[in-house]
XYZ file of C-alpha atoms in Angstrom:
520
model
C 8.118 -5.447 -32.268
C 11.101 -4.053 -30.419
C 14.516 -5.005 -32.696
C 16.756 -7.295 -31.008
C 20.099 -5.711 -31.555
C 18.694 -2.841 -29.331
C 17.668 -4.694 -26.213
C 20.393 -8.304 -26.436
C 23.008 -6.706 -24.026
C 20.720 -5.559 -21.679
C 20.328 -6.160 -18.111
C 16.703 -6.957 -17.532
C 15.201 -7.057 -14.147
C 11.530 -7.913 -13.090
C 9.407 -6.839 -10.321
C 6.361 -8.594 -8.915
C 3.714 -6.188 -8.012
C 1.357 -7.828 -5.885
C -1.632 -5.152 -5.009
C -4.925 -5.387 -3.355
C -6.638 -5.126 -6.384
C -3.982 -6.825 -8.984
C -1.324 -8.910 -9.578
C 1.219 -7.462 -12.272
C 4.719 -9.007 -13.164
C 6.993 -6.057 -15.244
C 10.342 -6.193 -17.188
C 12.758 -3.563 -16.523
C 15.769 -2.356 -18.507
C 18.502 -1.701 -15.744
C 20.392 0.739 -18.030
C 17.300 3.170 -19.020
C 14.787 2.200 -16.393
C 12.265 1.648 -19.380
C 9.711 -0.930 -19.404
C 9.416 -3.976 -21.289
C 6.485 -5.768 -20.803
C 4.346 -6.592 -18.498
C 0.691 -8.763 -17.463
C -1.398 -7.705 -15.304
C -4.390 -10.512 -13.547
C -7.218 -9.259 -11.191
C -7.350 -10.236 -7.345
C -10.891 -11.412 -6.093
C -11.880 -9.600 -2.641
C -13.883 -11.226 -0.493
C -16.078 -9.926 1.568
C -17.761 -12.580 3.857
C -19.362 -10.272 6.739
C -19.547 -6.415 6.937
C -16.104 -4.900 7.404
C -14.876 -7.582 6.687
C -11.561 -8.361 3.485
C -10.386 -11.422 2.200
C -8.048 -12.588 0.068
C -7.121 -16.407 -1.331
C -3.315 -17.148 -0.609
C -3.595 -19.316 -2.515
C -5.250 -17.147 -5.918
C -2.342 -14.254 -4.987
C 0.258 -17.163 -5.479
C -1.089 -18.672 -8.472
C -1.895 -15.128 -9.932
C 1.866 -14.408 -9.694
C 3.037 -17.469 -11.621
C 0.566 -17.050 -14.280
C 1.972 -12.981 -14.429
C 5.553 -14.577 -14.547
C 4.885 -16.922 -17.116
C 2.596 -14.279 -19.257
C 5.422 -11.423 -19.047
C 7.807 -13.757 -20.423
C 6.359 -14.771 -23.170
C 5.573 -11.590 -24.433
C 9.382 -10.856 -23.773
C 9.698 -13.785 -26.581
C 7.179 -11.604 -28.872
C 9.009 -9.045 -28.621
C 12.279 -11.292 -29.778
C 14.272 -10.672 -25.925
C 15.595 -13.609 -24.684
C 14.722 -14.176 -21.403
C 18.624 -15.288 -20.625
C 18.628 -11.350 -20.158
C 16.515 -11.633 -16.683
C 19.218 -11.022 -13.927
C 16.916 -11.135 -11.091
C 13.449 -9.941 -9.246
C 12.208 -8.176 -6.815
C 8.789 -8.524 -5.055
C 6.401 -4.985 -3.707
C 3.387 -5.866 -1.858
C 0.293 -4.718 -0.586
C 1.196 -3.849 3.038
C -0.057 -5.136 6.107
C -2.433 -7.573 4.888
C -2.001 -10.766 6.712
C -1.217 -14.653 6.061
C -1.129 -17.805 7.846
C 0.151 -21.198 7.251
C 1.053 -24.347 8.001
C 4.173 -24.708 8.099
C 3.752 -29.022 7.077
C 1.418 -28.853 4.460
C 2.056 -25.421 3.637
C -1.464 -24.832 3.205
C -2.955 -21.485 4.194
C -5.038 -21.619 7.849
C -7.823 -18.409 6.126
C -7.858 -16.173 4.274
C -5.537 -13.488 3.775
C -7.275 -10.834 6.167
C -6.485 -7.668 4.031
C -4.923 -4.244 5.204
C -8.751 -2.323 5.201
C -10.195 -5.180 6.866
C -12.490 -3.572 9.781
C -13.373 -7.227 12.021
C -10.355 -6.324 15.109
C -12.263 -3.038 15.808
C -12.922 -4.769 19.159
C -9.787 -6.363 19.782
C -8.273 -2.554 19.467
C -10.595 -1.368 22.058
C -9.693 -3.972 24.360
C -5.984 -3.506 23.965
C -6.338 0.672 24.292
C -8.502 -0.025 26.822
C -5.567 -2.219 28.726
C -2.153 0.525 27.911
C -1.009 2.960 30.261
C -2.980 6.137 29.842
C -5.393 4.096 27.225
C -4.281 5.669 24.568
C -3.849 4.452 21.275
C -0.546 6.427 20.818
C 0.972 3.689 23.768
C 3.163 1.746 21.462
C 4.325 4.752 18.397
C 7.952 5.731 20.867
C 8.547 1.688 19.897
C 7.414 0.978 16.562
C 6.237 4.738 15.154
C 2.628 3.690 14.433
C -0.825 3.851 16.472
C -3.096 0.720 17.833
C -5.589 0.384 14.939
C -7.461 -2.097 12.789
C -4.772 -0.950 10.060
C -1.780 -2.857 11.289
C -0.509 -6.432 11.154
C -0.009 -7.615 14.806
C -4.049 -6.807 15.814
C -4.724 -8.894 12.138
C -2.670 -12.147 13.890
C -3.860 -11.690 16.835
C -7.618 -11.723 16.190
C -5.996 -14.946 14.315
C -4.736 -16.217 17.194
C -7.669 -15.786 19.592
C -10.731 -17.034 16.962
C -9.663 -19.367 14.879
C -8.870 -22.956 16.178
C -7.002 -24.105 13.385
C -4.508 -21.320 13.999
C -4.517 -21.964 17.696
C -3.414 -25.864 16.654
C -0.702 -25.063 15.018
C 0.689 -22.577 16.605
C 0.660 -25.349 20.185
C 2.324 -28.058 17.238
C 5.243 -24.981 15.651
C 3.524 -25.490 12.936
C 2.180 -21.625 12.173
C 3.649 -19.310 10.081
C 2.664 -15.693 9.328
C 3.889 -13.270 7.345
C 2.310 -9.937 4.873
C 2.243 -10.681 1.273
C 6.234 -11.014 1.105
C 7.295 -13.471 2.890
C 3.881 -15.174 2.047
C 5.019 -15.182 -2.078
C 8.648 -15.359 -1.190
C 8.743 -18.596 1.103
C 6.318 -20.095 -1.754
C 8.706 -19.008 -4.781
C 11.679 -20.062 -3.063
C 10.826 -23.795 -2.598
C 8.006 -23.551 0.001
C 7.493 -26.551 2.030
C 10.980 -27.932 0.889
C 13.169 -24.972 1.862
C 11.011 -22.449 1.196
C 12.437 -18.674 2.087
C 10.910 -17.186 5.632
C 12.044 -13.635 5.417
C 10.440 -10.245 4.941
C 12.593 -6.881 4.575
C 12.765 -4.186 7.158
C 9.820 -1.796 5.363
C 7.413 -4.458 5.794
C 8.457 -5.781 9.219
C 7.990 -2.430 10.184
C 4.437 -2.711 9.262
C 3.480 -4.867 11.901
C 3.927 -3.285 14.716
C 6.097 -6.063 15.730
C 8.971 -4.406 14.936
C 11.074 -1.846 16.615
C 11.469 1.229 14.469
C 15.034 1.887 16.157
C 16.923 -1.748 16.474
C 14.660 -3.006 13.291
C 14.277 -6.278 14.977
C 11.462 -8.229 16.387
C 10.595 -6.096 19.782
C 9.292 -8.341 22.954
C 7.624 -5.729 24.453
C 5.905 -5.237 21.012
C 5.408 -9.039 20.739
C 4.582 -9.675 24.596
C 1.886 -7.277 24.339
C -0.034 -8.388 21.479
C 0.717 -11.956 23.248
C 2.393 -12.954 19.753
C 5.524 -15.443 20.130
C 8.351 -13.903 18.720
C 9.278 -17.178 17.671
C 6.638 -17.792 14.759
C 7.945 -14.337 12.611
C 10.088 -14.629 10.089
C 13.339 -12.926 9.722
C 14.241 -9.349 9.193
C 16.505 -8.491 5.966
C 17.314 -5.378 3.947
C 15.337 -4.114 1.368
C 18.070 -5.029 -1.138
C 20.181 -8.442 -0.782
C 19.901 -12.030 -2.828
C 16.996 -13.787 -0.441
C 17.082 -16.932 -2.513
C 16.140 -18.332 -5.627
C 12.963 -19.176 -8.207
C 12.483 -22.784 -7.524
C 10.504 -23.484 -10.512
C 8.960 -21.459 -13.432
C 9.960 -19.574 -16.601
C 12.496 -17.892 -14.430
C 13.466 -21.253 -12.739
C 17.272 -19.891 -11.092
C 16.414 -17.062 -10.994
C 17.693 -14.640 -7.835
C 14.730 -12.970 -5.896
C 16.922 -10.118 -4.870
C 14.756 -6.674 -3.315
C 11.662 -6.499 -1.470
C 9.992 -3.322 -0.491
C 6.597 -2.479 0.794
C 4.314 -0.875 -2.564
C 4.116 2.457 -0.956
C 8.364 2.213 0.083
C 8.893 1.195 -3.583
C 7.033 3.823 -4.913
C 9.361 6.291 -2.876
C 12.036 4.313 -4.472
C 10.513 4.991 -7.867
C 9.928 8.223 -7.363
C 13.807 8.585 -6.578
C 13.178 10.189 -3.446
C 16.481 9.815 -1.704
C 17.377 13.478 -0.830
C 15.043 13.971 3.015
C 12.552 16.632 2.350
C 11.508 14.501 -0.888
C 7.730 13.808 -0.675
C 5.928 11.399 -3.339
C 1.512 10.967 -3.208
C -0.022 7.308 -4.436
C -3.669 6.352 -5.547
C -4.384 3.512 -5.758
C -6.567 1.373 -3.816
C -5.913 3.279 -0.958
C -4.028 6.929 -1.111
C -0.569 7.095 0.577
C 1.623 10.216 1.226
C 5.692 9.561 2.132
C 8.048 12.005 2.820
C 11.753 10.925 3.156
C 12.943 12.076 6.383
C 16.756 10.878 6.118
C 18.340 8.511 8.704
C 16.220 9.910 11.644
C 13.182 8.374 12.610
C 10.726 11.531 12.809
C 7.836 10.780 15.056
C 4.493 12.384 14.119
C 2.806 14.877 16.275
C -0.246 15.568 13.897
C -1.510 11.883 13.209
C 0.809 10.004 10.644
C 3.180 7.385 10.847
C 6.691 6.954 11.473
C 7.864 4.068 9.343
C 10.759 2.171 7.079
C 11.405 4.436 4.079
C 14.060 2.234 2.655
C 17.302 0.440 3.017
C 18.927 -0.774 -0.012
C 21.837 -3.291 0.991
C 22.767 -5.166 4.365
C 25.707 -2.832 4.976
C 23.265 0.304 3.653
C 21.892 3.307 5.829
C 17.819 2.651 6.541
C 16.261 6.097 5.729
C 12.783 6.685 7.604
C 9.384 8.368 6.124
C 6.868 10.298 7.849
C 3.269 8.256 5.975
C -0.425 9.703 5.628
C -2.289 6.665 4.873
C -6.074 7.487 3.352
C -8.072 3.326 3.343
C -10.159 4.280 0.581
C -9.300 5.947 -3.031
C -9.121 3.869 -6.219
C -11.491 1.513 -3.615
C -14.388 3.899 -3.893
C -14.451 3.816 -7.369
C -14.564 0.213 -7.531
C -17.325 0.648 -5.220
C -19.025 2.928 -7.850
C -18.687 0.000 -10.547
C -19.162 -3.035 -8.419
C -21.885 -2.254 -5.642
C -24.277 0.716 -7.291
C -23.904 -0.165 -10.947
C -23.283 3.895 -11.204
C -20.188 3.399 -14.025
C -19.161 -0.060 -15.727
C -15.298 0.296 -15.830
C -13.673 2.287 -13.830
C -12.139 4.065 -16.561
C -15.564 5.860 -16.641
C -15.377 8.297 -13.712
C -13.434 10.977 -15.247
C -16.269 11.101 -18.162
C -18.799 10.591 -15.941
C -17.699 13.328 -13.257
C -16.680 15.703 -16.343
C -20.592 16.254 -17.565
C -20.810 18.829 -14.804
C -18.767 22.014 -13.814
C -19.159 21.466 -9.573
C -20.724 19.128 -7.207
C -22.665 21.628 -6.139
C -22.171 21.289 -2.596
C -22.129 17.296 -2.666
C -19.273 15.766 -0.772
C -18.643 12.213 -0.568
C -16.741 11.040 2.973
C -15.370 7.115 1.923
C -14.661 5.492 5.312
C -15.920 2.478 4.573
C -13.260 1.222 6.349
C -13.171 3.839 9.200
C -10.947 7.564 9.102
C -7.251 6.391 8.683
C -4.563 9.733 9.404
C -4.981 11.779 10.885
C -8.042 11.109 12.384
C -7.225 7.297 13.136
C -11.481 6.275 13.872
C -12.380 2.680 13.568
C -15.950 4.039 14.240
C -16.644 6.365 11.470
C -18.102 5.257 8.272
C -19.087 6.469 4.485
C -21.517 9.604 4.388
C -22.834 11.841 1.014
C -24.125 15.603 2.399
C -25.588 18.112 0.614
C -27.545 16.054 -1.450
C -30.496 17.900 -2.862
C -33.062 16.798 -5.921
C -30.669 18.814 -8.042
C -27.807 15.800 -7.778
C -27.570 13.496 -9.957
C -24.421 10.696 -10.227
C -22.397 12.899 -12.507
C -22.257 15.130 -8.815
C -21.564 12.261 -7.037
C -19.019 10.650 -9.574
C -17.183 13.866 -9.164
C -17.865 14.314 -5.346
C -15.626 10.790 -5.369
C -12.860 12.205 -7.208
C -12.943 15.340 -4.795
C -13.478 13.135 -1.491
C -9.945 11.701 -2.564
C -8.038 15.170 -3.206
C -9.361 16.662 -0.036
C -8.325 13.530 1.859
C -4.944 14.128 0.025
C -5.014 17.855 1.481
C -5.787 16.695 4.708
C -2.460 14.694 4.574
C 0.101 17.428 3.468
C -1.730 19.929 6.150
C -0.139 17.306 8.373
C 2.811 15.881 6.962
C 3.674 20.226 6.510
C 3.423 20.708 9.989
C 5.490 17.519 10.990
C 8.239 18.238 8.775
C 8.141 22.403 9.158
C 9.506 22.216 4.885
C 5.426 22.745 3.318
C 6.165 20.759 0.019
C 6.184 23.259 -3.005
C 4.967 20.486 -5.679
C 3.779 17.046 -5.109
C 5.160 13.960 -7.003
C 2.306 11.317 -8.005
C 1.956 7.500 -9.164
C -0.094 5.020 -9.412
C -2.957 3.828 -11.663
C -6.027 6.749 -10.451
C -2.936 9.074 -11.437
C -3.902 8.086 -15.606
C -7.612 10.289 -14.399
C -6.788 13.785 -15.984
C -9.572 14.969 -13.935
C -8.382 14.046 -10.922
C -4.974 15.387 -11.237
C -6.322 18.950 -11.779
C -9.228 18.600 -9.094
C -5.650 17.345 -6.745
C -3.621 20.797 -8.030
C -6.159 23.010 -7.258
C -7.792 21.788 -4.302
C -3.777 21.763 -2.318
C -3.172 25.026 -4.480
C 0.795 23.664 -5.353
C 1.350 22.098 -8.580
C 0.855 18.079 -9.000
C 3.936 16.289 -10.822
C 3.207 13.854 -12.882
C 5.938 10.795 -14.483
C 4.923 9.907 -17.879
C 6.078 6.193 -16.414
C 3.440 6.132 -13.697
C 4.820 2.610 -12.560
C 7.143 3.816 -9.805
C 6.270 1.846 -7.495
C 7.561 -1.666 -9.363
C 10.643 0.259 -10.750
C 11.165 0.831 -7.429
C 11.399 -2.527 -6.546
C 13.313 -3.818 -9.680
C 15.708 -1.185 -9.056
C 16.007 -2.439 -5.123
C 16.865 -5.881 -6.812
C 19.167 -4.267 -9.494
C 21.455 -2.885 -6.873
C 22.262 -5.935 -4.688
C 23.308 -7.586 -7.952
C 25.679 -4.430 -9.027
C 23.797 -3.573 -12.223
C 21.226 -1.164 -10.903
C 23.179 2.652 -10.344
C 21.430 4.535 -7.568
C 24.084 7.233 -8.698
C 22.581 11.093 -9.566
C 24.346 11.159 -12.946
C 23.288 7.489 -13.907
C 19.840 7.971 -12.997
C 17.616 8.356 -16.006
C 16.058 11.579 -16.660
C 11.808 10.423 -16.540
C 9.563 13.296 -18.385
C 6.928 14.720 -16.756
C 3.267 16.258 -16.700
C 2.771 18.936 -14.302
C -0.766 20.538 -13.616
C -1.572 23.486 -12.150
C -3.987 25.260 -10.055
C -6.230 27.045 -11.384
C -9.238 28.469 -8.477
C -8.240 31.443 -6.621
C -7.394 30.400 -2.477
C -10.760 31.308 -0.976
C -12.146 28.604 -3.455
C -9.903 26.001 -2.576
C -10.363 27.149 1.561
C -14.021 27.230 1.689
C -14.512 24.271 0.211
C -12.146 22.656 2.483
C -14.237 23.792 5.220
C -16.914 22.334 4.278
C -15.427 18.840 3.930
C -14.109 19.306 6.820
C -17.566 19.301 8.087
C -18.685 16.909 6.333
C -15.617 14.841 7.553
C -17.441 15.313 11.345
C -20.780 13.815 10.083
C -19.498 10.106 9.269
C -17.361 10.513 12.907
C -18.826 8.107 15.772
C -21.631 6.592 13.732
C -20.832 2.822 14.774
C -21.510 2.301 18.640
C -18.248 0.757 20.704
C -19.062 -2.797 22.035
C -18.700 -0.879 25.644
C -21.681 1.603 24.923
C -23.799 -1.628 23.453
C -22.514 -4.577 26.085
C-alpha cells in the first residue's frame, strides 16, 4: 500500500487510453510523472466479412466508464483521495470511424476500425477520378495518400452504403467522429449538451483537414462528397473541452486530446525536431518530430500533426511511418491459429529456436501500409520446409515487426536527411525482450526502452495537465526516466542479407487480390 501522507498533496491526472484491442484508464502524479494505478478492459473485434473489422461504439463507451470506476476504486484502496484528481486527458486509436444520431445518441453503425479494408473499391474509384490517377493527389492539402486507412473513405463508404446513415444525413441528425469525438460527446453530456469536438492530431488523420490551415478544407470535403457541416469543431490538443457529466469523477475537466501515436511522441518527450519514437501495439508507428514545418514525404511516409499543446501554442508537425499489423499478428497466432494460448507466450515459443531457418512471415492482412500503400497485398509465409515448426513461425512473426520497422526507418532517414542513431520505443510489445533484441540486431542501432512503458497514456495526461497549469514541460521539471538499452549483436552483412530476403518475401505478397476493374 502507498502511504497517504506521501501523495495527499499531489495533483493527479487521469488518462483514457482507448486502443484497438483494449481500453484503459490510468492515473498519474503530475509532479513525478509516476503511474499510480490503472484498470484495463479488452475490446471485442468484430469481423463480419473478410477484410471488415468493426467494434461496438457502445461497448467502447461502457469500457471507458468501467475503467474509470475501477481505477478510482484502486486509488481508494491505496488510501489516496479522488479529490486529488484535477483533470483527465483522452488518447485514442486514430482513424476508426463512428457515426451516430444527434437526437437519440445511438450509433448508426458499428465503428469501422482503422485497419478495415472494405473501402478498397471506394479507394480505386477515388484514385481513378483524381487528376493523374494518383493516390498522392491530395498529399499537398492533407499530407496523406488516398488509401483505406483514413477516416474520410470510411465515412464516404457509410454514406454511400448505409441507409440509416443516408437518412440521418438528409434529416440533419448525422454526427461523425473519430473515437475521441465519440467519447468526449458522450462523457460531457451526449444528446443533452455534449461537446462535439476533435483535436488537430485526430483531425489530421481524416483526410478532411488542411494540414497547413488546420481547418476542414472545402476542396477535400468536396472531393469525398462529405458536407463540412457534419464535422466536429477542431481544437488544440491541450485546453478545457468540457466536464464529465456523471460517474466517479463527475465535474472533472477533460483538458487533453491526442491521437495515440502523437500522445506517445509527447510521452516520450520528443519535443525537439529530429527526435523520434516507435510504438509497438496492434500496429507499429514510427513518428519523428519535424518542428513547425510540415515535411512532405517522398518515400511513402505520412505528414501529420504531432501536437499543439494549447490554443495559442505553435503546431508541431511529424513524419510518420505506419504498419498495420504488429501485435495483431501475435493475436492472430493466438486466436485464429491456436499456436499460443496467451500473447505473452510468443516470446517463450520463439526463443526455443535460434533462427527462423529461412522462414519469412509478411503479415499483410490489411494490405501493405508504409512505404508501399498497396491494398491488394495479402499475408504470406515464405520459405517453409518440413523442418519448419510453430517455433520458427512464431519467431518469424516477431522478425516481421522488426523488418517492417527497418523499412520505416530507412524511409524516415531518407526524408529527414538525419539518420537516427538510436530508437526510442514504447507500447505493449516492448515488454518482449527477444523482440527488442531482434529489433536492435536488424536495425543496427541501439533500441532504448523506458522502464515505465505507458508513454501513450502519459502523453495524454501531460496534455491535460498542461492545460490546467499543473504539469510543466520545462526541461528542468521533466522527470528523468530510467531506461533499458538493447545493442546490436550481429554483423552488418547478416543483417543486410536477412533484410534483402525479407524484401523478396514482401514482393510475393503484392498484388494478390484482383482489382474490381480487372474482374468486372
